[in-house]
Coordinates of C-alpha atoms in Angstrom, one line a residue:
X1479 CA 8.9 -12.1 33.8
X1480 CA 8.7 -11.6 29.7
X1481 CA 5.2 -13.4 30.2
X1482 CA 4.2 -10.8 32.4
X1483 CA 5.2 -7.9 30.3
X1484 CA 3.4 -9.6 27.5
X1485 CA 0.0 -9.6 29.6
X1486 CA 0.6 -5.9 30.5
X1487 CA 0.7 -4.8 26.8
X1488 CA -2.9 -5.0 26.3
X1489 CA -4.0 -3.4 29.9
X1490 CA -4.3 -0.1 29.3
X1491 CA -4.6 2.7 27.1
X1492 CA -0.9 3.3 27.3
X1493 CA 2.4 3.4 25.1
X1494 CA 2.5 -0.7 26.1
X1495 CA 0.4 -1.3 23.3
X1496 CA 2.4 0.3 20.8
X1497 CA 4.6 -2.2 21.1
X1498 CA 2.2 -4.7 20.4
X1499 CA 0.7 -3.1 17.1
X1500 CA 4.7 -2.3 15.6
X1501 CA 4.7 -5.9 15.7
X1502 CA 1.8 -6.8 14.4
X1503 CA 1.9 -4.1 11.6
X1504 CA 5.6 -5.3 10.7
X1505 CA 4.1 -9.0 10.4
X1506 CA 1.0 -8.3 8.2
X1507 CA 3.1 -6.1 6.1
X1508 CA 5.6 -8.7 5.5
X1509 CA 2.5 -11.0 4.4
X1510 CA 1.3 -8.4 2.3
X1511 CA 4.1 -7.8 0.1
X1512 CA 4.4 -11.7 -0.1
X1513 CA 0.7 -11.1 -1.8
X1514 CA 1.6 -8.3 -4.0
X1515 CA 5.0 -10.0 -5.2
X1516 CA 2.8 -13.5 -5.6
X1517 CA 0.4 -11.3 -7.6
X1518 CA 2.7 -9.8 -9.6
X1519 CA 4.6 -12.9 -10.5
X1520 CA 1.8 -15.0 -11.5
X1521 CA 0.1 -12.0 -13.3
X1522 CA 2.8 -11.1 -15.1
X1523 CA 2.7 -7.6 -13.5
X1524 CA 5.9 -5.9 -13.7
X1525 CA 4.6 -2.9 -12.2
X1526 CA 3.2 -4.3 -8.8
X1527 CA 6.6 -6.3 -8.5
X1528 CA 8.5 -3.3 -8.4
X1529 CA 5.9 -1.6 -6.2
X1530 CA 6.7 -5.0 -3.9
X1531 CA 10.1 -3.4 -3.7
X1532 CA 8.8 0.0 -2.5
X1533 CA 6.7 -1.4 0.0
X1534 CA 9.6 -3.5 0.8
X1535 CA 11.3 -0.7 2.2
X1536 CA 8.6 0.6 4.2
X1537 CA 8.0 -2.9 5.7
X1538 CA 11.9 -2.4 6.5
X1539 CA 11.0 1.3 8.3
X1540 CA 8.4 0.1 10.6
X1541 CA 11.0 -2.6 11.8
X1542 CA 13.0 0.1 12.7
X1543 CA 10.0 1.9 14.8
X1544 CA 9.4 -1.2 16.5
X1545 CA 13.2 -1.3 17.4
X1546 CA 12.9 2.3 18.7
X1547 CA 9.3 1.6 20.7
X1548 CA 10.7 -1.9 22.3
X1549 CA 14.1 0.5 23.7
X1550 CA 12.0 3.1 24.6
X1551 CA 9.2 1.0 26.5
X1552 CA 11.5 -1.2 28.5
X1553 CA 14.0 2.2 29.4
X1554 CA 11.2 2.5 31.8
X1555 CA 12.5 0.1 33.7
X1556 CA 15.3 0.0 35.9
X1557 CA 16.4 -3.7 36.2
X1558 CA 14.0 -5.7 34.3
X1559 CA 13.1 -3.5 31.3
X1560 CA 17.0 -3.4 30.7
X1561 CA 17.1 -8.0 31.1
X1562 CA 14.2 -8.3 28.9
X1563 CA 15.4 -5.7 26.4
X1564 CA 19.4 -7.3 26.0
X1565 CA 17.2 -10.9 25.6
X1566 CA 15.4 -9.6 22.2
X1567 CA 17.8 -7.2 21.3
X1568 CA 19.8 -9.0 19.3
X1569 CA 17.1 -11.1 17.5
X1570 CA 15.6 -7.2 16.7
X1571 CA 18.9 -6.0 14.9
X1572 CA 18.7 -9.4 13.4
X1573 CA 15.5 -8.6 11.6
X1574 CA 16.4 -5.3 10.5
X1575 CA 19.6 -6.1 8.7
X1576 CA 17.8 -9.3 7.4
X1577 CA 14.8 -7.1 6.0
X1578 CA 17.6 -4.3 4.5
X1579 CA 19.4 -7.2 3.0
X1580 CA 16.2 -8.8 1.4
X1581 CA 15.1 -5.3 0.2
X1582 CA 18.4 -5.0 -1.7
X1583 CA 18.3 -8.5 -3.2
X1584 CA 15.0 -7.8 -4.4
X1585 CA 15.8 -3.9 -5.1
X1586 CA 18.5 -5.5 -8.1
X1587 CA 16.1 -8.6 -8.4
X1588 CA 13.6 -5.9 -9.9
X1589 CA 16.1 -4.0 -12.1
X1590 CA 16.8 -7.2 -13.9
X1591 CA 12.9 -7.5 -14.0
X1592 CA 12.7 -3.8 -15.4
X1593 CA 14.6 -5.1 -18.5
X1594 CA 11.6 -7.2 -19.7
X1595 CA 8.9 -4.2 -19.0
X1596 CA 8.5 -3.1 -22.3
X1597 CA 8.1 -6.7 -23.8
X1598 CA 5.3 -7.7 -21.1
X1599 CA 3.7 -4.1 -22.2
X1600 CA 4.0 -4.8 -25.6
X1601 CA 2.4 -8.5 -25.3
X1602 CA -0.7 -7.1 -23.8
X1603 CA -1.6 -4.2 -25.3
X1604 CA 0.4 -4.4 -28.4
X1605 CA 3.1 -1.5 -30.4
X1606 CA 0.7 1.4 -30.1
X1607 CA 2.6 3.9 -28.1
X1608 CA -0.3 6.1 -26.8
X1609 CA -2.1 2.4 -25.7
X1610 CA 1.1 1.7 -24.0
X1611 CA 1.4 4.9 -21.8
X1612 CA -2.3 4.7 -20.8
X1613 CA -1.6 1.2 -20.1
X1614 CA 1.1 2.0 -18.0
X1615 CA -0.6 4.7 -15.7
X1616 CA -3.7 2.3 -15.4
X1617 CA -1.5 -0.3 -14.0
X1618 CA 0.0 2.2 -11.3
X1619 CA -3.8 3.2 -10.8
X1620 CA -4.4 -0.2 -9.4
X1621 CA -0.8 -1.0 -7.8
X1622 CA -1.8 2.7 -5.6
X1623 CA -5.2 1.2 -5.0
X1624 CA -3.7 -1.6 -3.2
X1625 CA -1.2 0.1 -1.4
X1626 CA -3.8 3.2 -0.2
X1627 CA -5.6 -0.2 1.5
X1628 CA -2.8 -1.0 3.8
X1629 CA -2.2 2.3 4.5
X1630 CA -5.1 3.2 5.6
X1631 CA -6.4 0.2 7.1
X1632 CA -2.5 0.1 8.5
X1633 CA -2.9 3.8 10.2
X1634 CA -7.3 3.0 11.0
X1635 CA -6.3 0.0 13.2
X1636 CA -2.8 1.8 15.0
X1637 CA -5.4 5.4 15.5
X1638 CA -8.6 3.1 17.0
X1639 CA -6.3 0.9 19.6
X1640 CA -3.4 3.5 20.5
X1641 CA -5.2 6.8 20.5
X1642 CA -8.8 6.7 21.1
X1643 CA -10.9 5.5 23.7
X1644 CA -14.5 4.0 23.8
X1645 CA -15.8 7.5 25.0
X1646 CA -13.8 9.5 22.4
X1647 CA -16.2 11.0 19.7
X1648 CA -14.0 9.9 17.5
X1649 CA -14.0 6.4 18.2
X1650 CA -17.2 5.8 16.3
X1651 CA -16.1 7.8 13.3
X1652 CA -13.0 6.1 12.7
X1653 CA -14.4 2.5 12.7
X1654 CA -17.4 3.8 10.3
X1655 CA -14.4 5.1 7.8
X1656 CA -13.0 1.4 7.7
X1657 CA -15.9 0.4 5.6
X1658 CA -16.7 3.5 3.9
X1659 CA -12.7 3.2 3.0
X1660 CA -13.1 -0.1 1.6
X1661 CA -16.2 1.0 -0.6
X1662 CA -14.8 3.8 -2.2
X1663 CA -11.1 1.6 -3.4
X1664 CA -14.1 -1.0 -4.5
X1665 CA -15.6 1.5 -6.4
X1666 CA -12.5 2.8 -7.9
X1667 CA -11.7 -0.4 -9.0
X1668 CA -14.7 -0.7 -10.6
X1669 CA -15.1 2.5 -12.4
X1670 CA -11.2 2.4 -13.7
X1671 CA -12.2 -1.1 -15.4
X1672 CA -15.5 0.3 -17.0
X1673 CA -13.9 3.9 -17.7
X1674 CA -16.8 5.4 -15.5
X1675 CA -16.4 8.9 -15.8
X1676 CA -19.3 9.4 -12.5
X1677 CA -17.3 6.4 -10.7
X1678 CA -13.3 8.1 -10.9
X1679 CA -14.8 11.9 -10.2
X1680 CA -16.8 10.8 -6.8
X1681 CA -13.4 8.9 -6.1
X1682 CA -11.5 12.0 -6.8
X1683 CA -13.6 14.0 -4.3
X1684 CA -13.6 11.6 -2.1
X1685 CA -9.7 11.1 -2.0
X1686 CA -9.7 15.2 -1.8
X1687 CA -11.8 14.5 1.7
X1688 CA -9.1 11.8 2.9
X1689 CA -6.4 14.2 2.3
X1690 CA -8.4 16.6 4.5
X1691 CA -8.8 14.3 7.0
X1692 CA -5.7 12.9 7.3
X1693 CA -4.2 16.8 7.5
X1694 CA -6.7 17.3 10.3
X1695 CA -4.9 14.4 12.0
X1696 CA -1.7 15.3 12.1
X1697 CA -2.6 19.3 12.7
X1698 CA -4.5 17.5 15.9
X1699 CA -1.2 15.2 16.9
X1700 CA 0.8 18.4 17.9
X1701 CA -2.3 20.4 19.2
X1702 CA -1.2 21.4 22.6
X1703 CA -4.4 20.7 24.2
X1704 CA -4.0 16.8 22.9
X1705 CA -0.5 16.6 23.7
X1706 CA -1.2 13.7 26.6
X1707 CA -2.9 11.3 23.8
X1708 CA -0.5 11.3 21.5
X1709 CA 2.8 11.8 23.5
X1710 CA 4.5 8.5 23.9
X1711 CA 2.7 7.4 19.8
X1712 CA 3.4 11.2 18.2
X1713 CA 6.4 9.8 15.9
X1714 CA 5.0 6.7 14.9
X1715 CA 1.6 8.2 13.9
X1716 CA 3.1 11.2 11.7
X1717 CA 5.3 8.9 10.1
X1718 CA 2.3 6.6 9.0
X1719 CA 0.3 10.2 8.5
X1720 CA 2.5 11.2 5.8
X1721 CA 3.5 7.5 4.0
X1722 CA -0.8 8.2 3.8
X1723 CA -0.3 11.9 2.0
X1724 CA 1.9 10.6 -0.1
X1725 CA 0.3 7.8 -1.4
X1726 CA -3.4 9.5 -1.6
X1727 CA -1.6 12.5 -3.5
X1728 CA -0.1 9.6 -5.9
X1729 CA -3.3 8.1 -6.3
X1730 CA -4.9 11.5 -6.7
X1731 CA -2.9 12.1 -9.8
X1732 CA -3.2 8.7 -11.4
X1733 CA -6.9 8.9 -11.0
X1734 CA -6.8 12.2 -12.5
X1735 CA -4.5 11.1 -15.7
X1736 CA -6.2 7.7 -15.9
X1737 CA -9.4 9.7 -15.9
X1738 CA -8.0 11.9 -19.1
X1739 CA -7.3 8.4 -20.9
X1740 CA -11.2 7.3 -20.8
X1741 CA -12.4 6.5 -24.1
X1742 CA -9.2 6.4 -26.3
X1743 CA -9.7 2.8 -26.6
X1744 CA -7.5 1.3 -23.6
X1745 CA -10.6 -0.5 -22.5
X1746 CA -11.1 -2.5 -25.5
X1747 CA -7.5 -3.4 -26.2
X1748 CA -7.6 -5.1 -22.3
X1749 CA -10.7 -6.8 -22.9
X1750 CA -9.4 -8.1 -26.1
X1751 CA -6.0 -9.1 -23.9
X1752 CA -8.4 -11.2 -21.9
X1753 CA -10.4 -13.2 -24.1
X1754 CA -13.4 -10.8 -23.2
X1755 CA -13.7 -9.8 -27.2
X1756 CA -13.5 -11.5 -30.3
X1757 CA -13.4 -8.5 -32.7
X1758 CA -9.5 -9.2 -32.9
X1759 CA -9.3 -8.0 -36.9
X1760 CA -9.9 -4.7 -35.0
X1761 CA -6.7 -4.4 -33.7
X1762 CA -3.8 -4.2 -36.4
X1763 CA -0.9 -4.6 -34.1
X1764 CA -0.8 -8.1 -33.7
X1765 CA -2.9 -11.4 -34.9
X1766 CA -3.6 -14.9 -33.0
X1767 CA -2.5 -17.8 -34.1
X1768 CA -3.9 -21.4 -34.5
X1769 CA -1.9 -22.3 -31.4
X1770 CA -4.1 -19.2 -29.2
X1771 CA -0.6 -17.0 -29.4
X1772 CA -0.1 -13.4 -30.4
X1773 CA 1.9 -12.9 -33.3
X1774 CA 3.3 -9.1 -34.5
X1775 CA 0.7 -8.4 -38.0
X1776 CA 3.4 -7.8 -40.5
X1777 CA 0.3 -7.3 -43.4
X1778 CA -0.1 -3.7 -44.7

C-alpha cells in the first residue's frame, strides 16, 4: 500500500509530487548546512558558522511544510490516506522537534563562538578598524552568495517539477536561468576577490532583474487566471518566493557596500593573510615570526 503511494508521487503533474520534493529539499538542505558549518569550521569562518545557524532554522521550516503537505495529501483519502499518515506520523514530529532541538544547541553553540569573532578578525586582517569592517561585510558578501545558490536553485528545481509543464513557455526559460544563475554568483565571486568595479555593477543589475523576476512570480501565484497551477503548491512556493526576496535584497546591499570598500586596501591585507604577498613590512599592525606566526608590531 505505502509502495504504491510512493509510485503514484511521480505520475502526474499533481500536488503528489510536492510531497516528494519537501522531502528532498529538507534532505539536501540538511547536507548543505553540514557543508557550510564544515566550511566554516575548518576555515575559521565565524561568519558562515553563524549563517549555518540561520539556515538551520529554515532547514527546520521546510520540515514543517513537509509535515503540512504529507497531512494534507493523505486527507484525501478516506481509509488508507488516514493508515499511511498515523504510520509516519510520529517519525515526522520526531524530526521536527529533533531539527528545533539541534537548531537551539547550535543557536547557543554559535553565541559561545561569537565571543572569539573579534580575535579571528583581528588575526586576519589585523587592528585596523576600517580593514576590519570592510572585512566583515566582505565575509557576509560571500556567506549571501552561498545561500542565494540554494535558494534559488532550491525554488528553480520545486517551480520546473511542481508548476510547469513541458509545453509551458516557461519551462524552457526557467531551466536556461539555472545556468545563467550559476554564472552570475561565479562572477560575483570573482569580481568581490579582484575588487572589479565592471564585475559587482553587472551583478548589481543583474540581482535588480532577479528581484523582478521573482516579484513577477509571486504576482503570477495569486493571478486568478493561474489559480489551477498553483492551488494545491500556492503556500509552499510564496514562502520559498520571499526567503528568495529577502536574501537577494541582503545580497543587494552587501554588494552595494562591499562595492563602496573597493580600493581602500582590503584586497591587499587578504592576499597578504594568504601568503599571496610578501611585501609584509607594508602592513604595521602585525609582523611574522621565524616560526611563520603573526605577532602584534609593538615598534613605533
Amino acid at each position: 500500500m505505502v509502495l504504491k503511494y510512493v509510485e503514484n508521487v511521480f505520475s502526474s503533474w499533481s500536488s503528489d509530487k510536492g510531497v516528494a520534493i519537501y522531502f528532498m529539499l529538507l534532505i539536501i538542505a540538511s547536507l548543505y548546512g553540514v557543508f557550510l558549518l564544515v566550511g566554516g569550521v575548518l576555515n575559521g569562518d565565524t561568519i558562515q558558522v553563524i549563517g549555518f545557524s540561520v539556515f538551520n532554522l529554515f532547514a527546520m521550516s521546510l520540515s514543517i511544510f513537509r509535515y503540512a503537505q504529507v497531512h494534507a495529501w493523505l486527507s484525501d483519502e478516506v481509509v488508507a490516506g488516514d493508515l499511511v499518515f498515523n504510520m509516519i506520523k510520529r517519525q515526522m514530529i520526531a524530526s521536527i522537534v529533533i531539527m528545533a532541538g539541534m537548531t537551539a544547541v547550535f543557536t547557543i553553540l554559535t553565541y559561545f563562538v561569537f565571543h572569539s569573532f573579534g580575535w579571528e578578525i583581528y588575526k586576519r586582517v589585523g587592528a585596523d578598524m576600517k580593514i576590519r569592517r570592510m572585512y566583515i561585510n566582505y565575509r557576509l558578501l560571500v556567506l549571501l552568495l552561498k545561500l542565494d545558490f540554494f535558494v534559488f536553485m532550491g525554488f528553480a528545481v520545486s517551480y520546473i517539477i511542481l508548476i510547469l509543464k513541458s509545453s509551458d513557455p516557461e519551462f524552457g526559460i526557467t531551466i536556461a536561468l539555472v545556468p545563467i544563475t550559476l554564472m552570475v554568483l561565479s562572477l560575483a565571486f570573482w569580481g568581490l576577490r579582484r575588487e572589479s568595479a565592471v564585475m559587482m555593477w553587472t551583478v548589481v543589475v543583474l540581482l535588480c532583474a532577479s528581484t523582478a523576476y521573482y516579484v513577477f512570480k509571486c504576482a503570477r501565484m495569486y493571478d486568478p487566471k493561474q489559480e489551477e497551477k498553483y492551488a494545491t503548491q500556492k503556500p509552499m512556493m510564496t514562502y520559498y518566493t520571499i526567503v528568495s526576496l529577502v536574501v537577494i535584497a541582503a545580497t543587494l546591499h552587501q554588494a552595494a557596500t562591499c562595492l563602496s570598500n573597493f580600493g581602500y586596501g582590503l584586497k591587499e591585507r587578504i592576499e597578504i593573510t594568504r601568503g599571496k604577498r610578501s611585501d609584509m613590512e607594508q602592513i604595521q599592525d602585525y609582523y611574522v615570526n621565524a616560526a611563520g606566526d603573526r605577532r602584534m608590531n609593538l615598534d613605533g
